[in-house]
PDB file of C-alpha atoms in Angstrom:
ATOM      1  CA  MET Y   1     -55.849   5.492  39.177  1.00  0.00           C
ATOM      2  CA  THR Y   2     -52.111   5.912  38.743  1.00  0.00           C
ATOM      3  CA  ASP Y   3     -49.925   3.052  37.549  1.00  0.00           C
ATOM      4  CA  HIS Y   4     -46.537   2.735  39.181  1.00  0.00           C
ATOM      5  CA  PHE Y   5     -43.604   0.858  37.822  1.00  0.00           C
ATOM      6  CA  GLN Y   6     -39.993   0.605  38.758  1.00  0.00           C
ATOM      7  CA  VAL Y   7     -37.192   0.634  36.206  1.00  0.00           C
ATOM      8  CA  GLN Y   8     -34.517  -1.860  37.062  1.00  0.00           C
ATOM      9  CA  PRO Y   9     -31.021  -0.363  36.719  1.00  0.00           C
ATOM     10  CA  GLY Y  10     -29.552  -3.628  35.445  1.00  0.00           C
ATOM     11  CA  LEU Y  11     -32.053  -3.754  32.588  1.00  0.00           C
ATOM     12  CA  VAL Y  12     -31.396  -0.145  31.610  1.00  0.00           C
ATOM     13  CA  ARG Y  13     -27.633  -0.726  31.597  1.00  0.00           C
ATOM     14  CA  ALA Y  14     -28.007  -3.939  29.565  1.00  0.00           C
ATOM     15  CA  LEU Y  15     -30.134  -2.122  26.987  1.00  0.00           C
ATOM     16  CA  ALA Y  16     -27.669   0.767  26.803  1.00  0.00           C
ATOM     17  CA  VAL Y  17     -24.683  -1.563  26.341  1.00  0.00           C
ATOM     18  CA  THR Y  18     -26.568  -3.550  23.700  1.00  0.00           C
ATOM     19  CA  ALA Y  19     -27.441  -0.358  21.797  1.00  0.00           C
ATOM     20  CA  LEU Y  20     -23.838   0.879  21.948  1.00  0.00           C
ATOM     21  CA  PHE Y  21     -22.481  -2.485  20.853  1.00  0.00           C
ATOM     22  CA  LEU Y  22     -24.850  -2.572  17.874  1.00  0.00           C
ATOM     23  CA  THR Y  23     -23.752   0.937  16.897  1.00  0.00           C
ATOM     24  CA  LEU Y  24     -20.066   0.042  17.220  1.00  0.00           C
ATOM     25  CA  ALA Y  25     -20.566  -3.257  15.395  1.00  0.00           C
ATOM     26  CA  SER Y  26     -22.225  -1.456  12.487  1.00  0.00           C
ATOM     27  CA  ASP Y  27     -19.252   0.946  12.285  1.00  0.00           C
ATOM     28  CA  VAL Y  28     -16.841  -2.015  12.230  1.00  0.00           C
ATOM     29  CA  ALA Y  29     -18.961  -3.849   9.655  1.00  0.00           C
ATOM     30  CA  LEU Y  30     -18.878  -0.767   7.454  1.00  0.00           C
ATOM     31  CA  ALA Y  31     -15.109  -0.430   7.813  1.00  0.00           C
ATOM     32  CA  ALA Y  32     -14.619  -4.152   7.178  1.00  0.00           C
ATOM     33  CA  GLN Y  33     -16.213  -3.773   3.768  1.00  0.00           C
ATOM     34  CA  ALA Y  34     -13.089  -1.828   2.741  1.00  0.00           C
ATOM     35  CA  VAL Y  35     -15.186   0.904   1.141  1.00  0.00           C
ATOM     36  CA  PRO Y  36     -13.079   3.886   0.148  1.00  0.00           C
ATOM     37  CA  LEU Y  37     -13.899   6.926   2.250  1.00  0.00           C
ATOM     38  CA  SER Y  38     -15.104   8.736  -0.865  1.00  0.00           C
ATOM     39  CA  ASP Y  39     -17.844   6.099  -1.351  1.00  0.00           C
ATOM     40  CA  LEU Y  40     -19.445   6.715   2.048  1.00  0.00           C
ATOM     41  CA  GLY Y  41     -21.448   9.725   0.897  1.00  0.00           C
ATOM     42  CA  ALA Y  42     -20.757  13.411   0.956  1.00  0.00           C
ATOM     43  CA  ASP Y  43     -17.279  14.435   2.000  1.00  0.00           C
ATOM     44  CA  GLU Y  44     -16.699  15.050   5.675  1.00  0.00           C
ATOM     45  CA  PRO Y  45     -16.066  18.803   6.098  1.00  0.00           C
ATOM     46  CA  ALA Y  46     -12.663  18.103   7.671  1.00  0.00           C
ATOM     47  CA  PHE Y  47     -11.591  16.190   4.550  1.00  0.00           C
ATOM     48  CA  ALA Y  48     -12.594  19.075   2.294  1.00  0.00           C
ATOM     49  CA  MET Y  49     -10.239  21.281   4.256  1.00  0.00           C
ATOM     50  CA  GLY Y  50      -7.495  18.632   4.309  1.00  0.00           C
ATOM     51  CA  GLY Y  51      -7.998  17.906   8.003  1.00  0.00           C
ATOM     52  CA  ASN Y  52      -8.095  14.708  10.006  1.00  0.00           C
ATOM     53  CA  VAL Y  53     -11.094  13.057  11.658  1.00  0.00           C
ATOM     54  CA  ALA Y  54     -10.971  11.212  15.000  1.00  0.00           C
ATOM     55  CA  ARG Y  55     -13.645   9.648  17.191  1.00  0.00           C
ATOM     56  CA  ILE Y  56     -13.429   7.656  20.419  1.00  0.00           C
ATOM     57  CA  THR Y  57     -16.540   6.036  21.907  1.00  0.00           C
ATOM     58  CA  GLN Y  58     -16.255   4.187  25.215  1.00  0.00           C
ATOM     59  CA  THR Y  59     -18.639   2.526  27.630  1.00  0.00           C
ATOM     60  CA  GLY Y  60     -17.716   0.665  30.794  1.00  0.00           C
ATOM     61  CA  SER Y  61     -14.984   1.548  33.221  1.00  0.00           C
ATOM     62  CA  THR Y  62     -11.245   2.249  33.217  1.00  0.00           C
ATOM     63  CA  GLN Y  63     -11.055   2.456  29.418  1.00  0.00           C
ATOM     64  CA  SER Y  64      -8.150   4.274  27.791  1.00  0.00           C
ATOM     65  CA  GLY Y  65      -8.064   5.468  24.195  1.00  0.00           C
ATOM     66  CA  SER Y  66      -5.835   7.864  22.303  1.00  0.00           C
ATOM     67  CA  ILE Y  67      -5.591   9.056  18.717  1.00  0.00           C
ATOM     68  CA  ASP Y  68      -2.663  11.158  17.439  1.00  0.00           C
ATOM     69  CA  GLN Y  69      -2.784  12.194  13.778  1.00  0.00           C
ATOM     70  CA  THR Y  70      -0.611  14.440  11.634  1.00  0.00           C
ATOM     71  CA  GLY Y  71      -0.902  14.991   7.915  1.00  0.00           C
ATOM     72  CA  HIS Y  72      -4.044  15.318   5.831  1.00  0.00           C
ATOM     73  CA  GLY Y  73      -7.255  13.365   5.344  1.00  0.00           C
ATOM     74  CA  ASN Y  74      -6.586  10.715   7.993  1.00  0.00           C
ATOM     75  CA  ALA Y  75      -9.513   9.108   9.840  1.00  0.00           C
ATOM     76  CA  ALA Y  76      -9.557   7.056  13.037  1.00  0.00           C
ATOM     77  CA  PHE Y  77     -12.380   5.460  14.987  1.00  0.00           C
ATOM     78  CA  VAL Y  78     -11.954   3.707  18.356  1.00  0.00           C
ATOM     79  CA  GLY Y  79     -14.885   1.992  20.083  1.00  0.00           C
ATOM     80  CA  GLN Y  80     -14.523   0.199  23.400  1.00  0.00           C
ATOM     81  CA  ALA Y  81     -17.042  -1.529  25.655  1.00  0.00           C
ATOM     82  CA  GLY Y  82     -16.178  -3.396  28.838  1.00  0.00           C
ATOM     83  CA  VAL Y  83     -13.552  -2.878  31.493  1.00  0.00           C
ATOM     84  CA  GLY Y  84      -9.885  -1.919  31.265  1.00  0.00           C
ATOM     85  CA  ASN Y  85      -9.399  -1.891  27.493  1.00  0.00           C
ATOM     86  CA  VAL Y  86      -6.540   0.194  26.071  1.00  0.00           C
ATOM     87  CA  ALA Y  87      -6.299   1.526  22.503  1.00  0.00           C
ATOM     88  CA  SER Y  88      -3.723   3.728  20.809  1.00  0.00           C
ATOM     89  CA  VAL Y  89      -3.713   5.042  17.237  1.00  0.00           C
ATOM     90  CA  ILE Y  90      -0.886   7.067  15.687  1.00  0.00           C
ATOM     91  CA  GLN Y  91      -1.103   8.162  12.052  1.00  0.00           C
ATOM     92  CA  ALA Y  92       1.117  10.376   9.949  1.00  0.00           C
ATOM     93  CA  GLY Y  93       0.700  10.986   6.251  1.00  0.00           C
ATOM     94  CA  THR Y  94      -2.249  11.233   3.914  1.00  0.00           C
ATOM     95  CA  ALA Y  95      -5.594   9.414   3.725  1.00  0.00           C
ATOM     96  CA  ASN Y  96      -4.803   6.676   6.257  1.00  0.00           C
ATOM     97  CA  SER Y  97      -7.708   5.083   8.139  1.00  0.00           C
ATOM     98  CA  VAL Y  98      -8.166   2.986  11.291  1.00  0.00           C
ATOM     99  CA  SER Y  99     -11.262   1.328  12.719  1.00  0.00           C
ATOM    100  CA  LEU Y 100     -10.666  -0.331  16.092  1.00  0.00           C
ATOM    101  CA  LEU Y 101     -13.336  -2.058  18.192  1.00  0.00           C
ATOM    102  CA  GLN Y 102     -12.742  -3.829  21.509  1.00  0.00           C
ATOM    103  CA  ASN Y 103     -15.410  -5.508  23.605  1.00  0.00           C
ATOM    104  CA  GLY Y 104     -14.581  -7.309  26.846  1.00  0.00           C
ATOM    105  CA  GLY Y 105     -11.894  -6.763  29.429  1.00  0.00           C
ATOM    106  CA  ALA Y 106      -8.192  -5.962  29.485  1.00  0.00           C
ATOM    107  CA  ASN Y 107      -7.778  -5.953  25.703  1.00  0.00           C
ATOM    108  CA  GLN Y 108      -4.912  -3.896  24.266  1.00  0.00           C
ATOM    109  CA  SER Y 109      -4.394  -2.654  20.736  1.00  0.00           C
ATOM    110  CA  SER Y 110      -1.945  -0.267  19.110  1.00  0.00           C
ATOM    111  CA  THR Y 111      -1.905   0.877  15.501  1.00  0.00           C
ATOM    112  CA  SER Y 112       0.767   3.024  13.888  1.00  0.00           C
ATOM    113  CA  GLN Y 113       0.603   4.061  10.236  1.00  0.00           C
ATOM    114  CA  GLN Y 114       2.854   6.280   8.142  1.00  0.00           C
ATOM    115  CA  GLY Y 115       2.560   6.960   4.464  1.00  0.00           C
ATOM    116  CA  LYS Y 116      -0.444   7.196   2.201  1.00  0.00           C
ATOM    117  CA  ASN Y 117      -3.742   5.313   1.790  1.00  0.00           C
ATOM    118  CA  ASN Y 118      -3.026   2.689   4.461  1.00  0.00           C
ATOM    119  CA  SER Y 119      -5.951   1.077   6.278  1.00  0.00           C
ATOM    120  CA  ALA Y 120      -6.270  -1.021   9.427  1.00  0.00           C
ATOM    121  CA  THR Y 121      -9.315  -2.701  10.939  1.00  0.00           C
ATOM    122  CA  VAL Y 122      -9.037  -4.365  14.357  1.00  0.00           C
ATOM    123  CA  GLN Y 123     -11.833  -6.142  16.196  1.00  0.00           C
ATOM    124  CA  GLN Y 124     -11.180  -7.870  19.524  1.00  0.00           C
ATOM    125  CA  THR Y 125     -13.933  -9.563  21.517  1.00  0.00           C
ATOM    126  CA  GLY Y 126     -13.152 -11.340  24.777  1.00  0.00           C
ATOM    127  CA  ASN Y 127     -10.537 -10.766  27.434  1.00  0.00           C
ATOM    128  CA  ALA Y 128      -6.796 -10.079  27.525  1.00  0.00           C
ATOM    129  CA  ASN Y 129      -6.328 -10.034  23.751  1.00  0.00           C
ATOM    130  CA  SER Y 130      -3.541  -7.898  22.312  1.00  0.00           C
ATOM    131  CA  SER Y 131      -2.762  -6.652  18.842  1.00  0.00           C
ATOM    132  CA  SER Y 132      -0.216  -4.425  17.183  1.00  0.00           C
ATOM    133  CA  VAL Y 133      -0.385  -3.127  13.612  1.00  0.00           C
ATOM    134  CA  THR Y 134       2.512  -1.121  12.153  1.00  0.00           C
ATOM    135  CA  GLN Y 135       2.333  -0.015   8.532  1.00  0.00           C
ATOM    136  CA  SER Y 136       4.561   2.318   6.561  1.00  0.00           C
ATOM    137  CA  GLY Y 137       4.236   2.686   2.862  1.00  0.00           C
ATOM    138  CA  THR Y 138       1.443   3.130   0.365  1.00  0.00           C
ATOM    139  CA  ALA Y 139      -1.930   1.371   0.188  1.00  0.00           C
ATOM    140  CA  ASP Y 140      -1.129  -1.284   2.785  1.00  0.00           C
ATOM    141  CA  SER Y 141      -4.126  -3.007   4.381  1.00  0.00           C
ATOM    142  CA  ALA Y 142      -4.392  -5.018   7.608  1.00  0.00           C
ATOM    143  CA  THR Y 143      -7.377  -6.696   9.239  1.00  0.00           C
ATOM    144  CA  VAL Y 144      -7.155  -8.375  12.647  1.00  0.00           C
ATOM    145  CA  GLN Y 145     -10.111 -10.152  14.226  1.00  0.00           C
ATOM    146  CA  GLN Y 146      -9.723 -11.964  17.542  1.00  0.00           C
ATOM    147  CA  VAL Y 147     -12.559 -13.668  19.393  1.00  0.00           C
ATOM    148  CA  GLY Y 148     -11.737 -15.380  22.683  1.00  0.00           C
ATOM    149  CA  SER Y 149      -9.135 -14.704  25.329  1.00  0.00           C
ATOM    150  CA  ARG Y 150      -5.365 -14.259  25.524  1.00  0.00           C
ATOM    151  CA  ASN Y 151      -4.864 -14.080  21.742  1.00  0.00           C
ATOM    152  CA  THR Y 152      -1.993 -12.040  20.324  1.00  0.00           C
ATOM    153  CA  ALA Y 153      -1.464 -10.666  16.825  1.00  0.00           C
ATOM    154  CA  GLN Y 154       1.315  -8.568  15.356  1.00  0.00           C
ATOM    155  CA  VAL Y 155       1.400  -7.121  11.840  1.00  0.00           C
ATOM    156  CA  VAL Y 156       4.353  -5.223  10.362  1.00  0.00           C
ATOM    157  CA  GLN Y 157       4.097  -4.066   6.750  1.00  0.00           C
ATOM    158  CA  SER Y 158       6.190  -1.707   4.666  1.00  0.00           C
ATOM    159  CA  GLY Y 159       6.145  -1.222   0.961  1.00  0.00           C
ATOM    160  CA  GLU Y 160       3.223  -0.883  -1.387  1.00  0.00           C
ATOM    161  CA  HIS Y 161      -0.120  -2.687  -1.692  1.00  0.00           C
ATOM    162  CA  ASP Y 162       0.587  -5.260   1.032  1.00  0.00           C
ATOM    163  CA  THR Y 163      -2.524  -6.960   2.438  1.00  0.00           C
ATOM    164  CA  ILE Y 164      -2.938  -9.209   5.467  1.00  0.00           C
ATOM    165  CA  ALA Y 165      -5.925 -10.613   7.325  1.00  0.00           C
ATOM    166  CA  ILE Y 166      -5.606 -12.442  10.650  1.00  0.00           C
ATOM    167  CA  ARG Y 167      -8.593 -14.162  12.235  1.00  0.00           C
ATOM    168  CA  GLN Y 168      -8.244 -16.023  15.524  1.00  0.00           C
ATOM    169  CA  VAL Y 169     -11.164 -17.699  17.283  1.00  0.00           C
ATOM    170  CA  GLY Y 170     -10.507 -19.442  20.579  1.00  0.00           C
ATOM    171  CA  ASN Y 171      -8.053 -18.897  23.381  1.00  0.00           C
ATOM    172  CA  GLY Y 172      -4.283 -18.444  23.502  1.00  0.00           C
ATOM    173  CA  GLY Y 173      -3.693 -18.046  19.768  1.00  0.00           C
ATOM    174  CA  SER Y 174      -0.679 -16.195  18.413  1.00  0.00           C
ATOM    175  CA  ALA Y 175       0.056 -14.748  14.961  1.00  0.00           C
ATOM    176  CA  ARG Y 176       2.903 -12.621  13.643  1.00  0.00           C
ATOM    177  CA  VAL Y 177       3.212 -11.410  10.052  1.00  0.00           C
ATOM    178  CA  VAL Y 178       6.009  -9.283   8.585  1.00  0.00           C
ATOM    179  CA  GLN Y 179       5.851  -8.123   4.935  1.00  0.00           C
ATOM    180  CA  HIS Y 180       8.267  -5.811   3.141  1.00  0.00           C
TER     181      HIS Y 180
END
């Protein structure tokens, strides 16, 4: 006797999206702990050679992600799930890091960092959220978390050891922070 079963495509897709989201969420949770890259275990081979590390992971449709890095020891991670999300990371300098996660639809995020030891973590969940992080200097840190729809956040930092955290939960929120 042979048993027959039929796999439902919707269930398979839901399980795949859930697995990807859990993987991306764990990467964001790790980045949110602000652990120096040297504390994450053995050095990445690219760091040993002074190179840069970049990773983009996307699921869904019409996603767009770009990472452009110059300098040494920079790291960038972009994870997107949903439809029509857009992410852009530009880094120049030494030992800068970005972790960017978007889940939902039509979210947009851009991060630009110049200098040394700057870090940015962006997490957007929902629809039509937008964020912009611009940092130039040394050891600046920015965290943006937006949950909901139509939230906007802008961070501009220059100087040394500036830190900002923006958290918006709900719809239609707006935040702008400039530190020099």
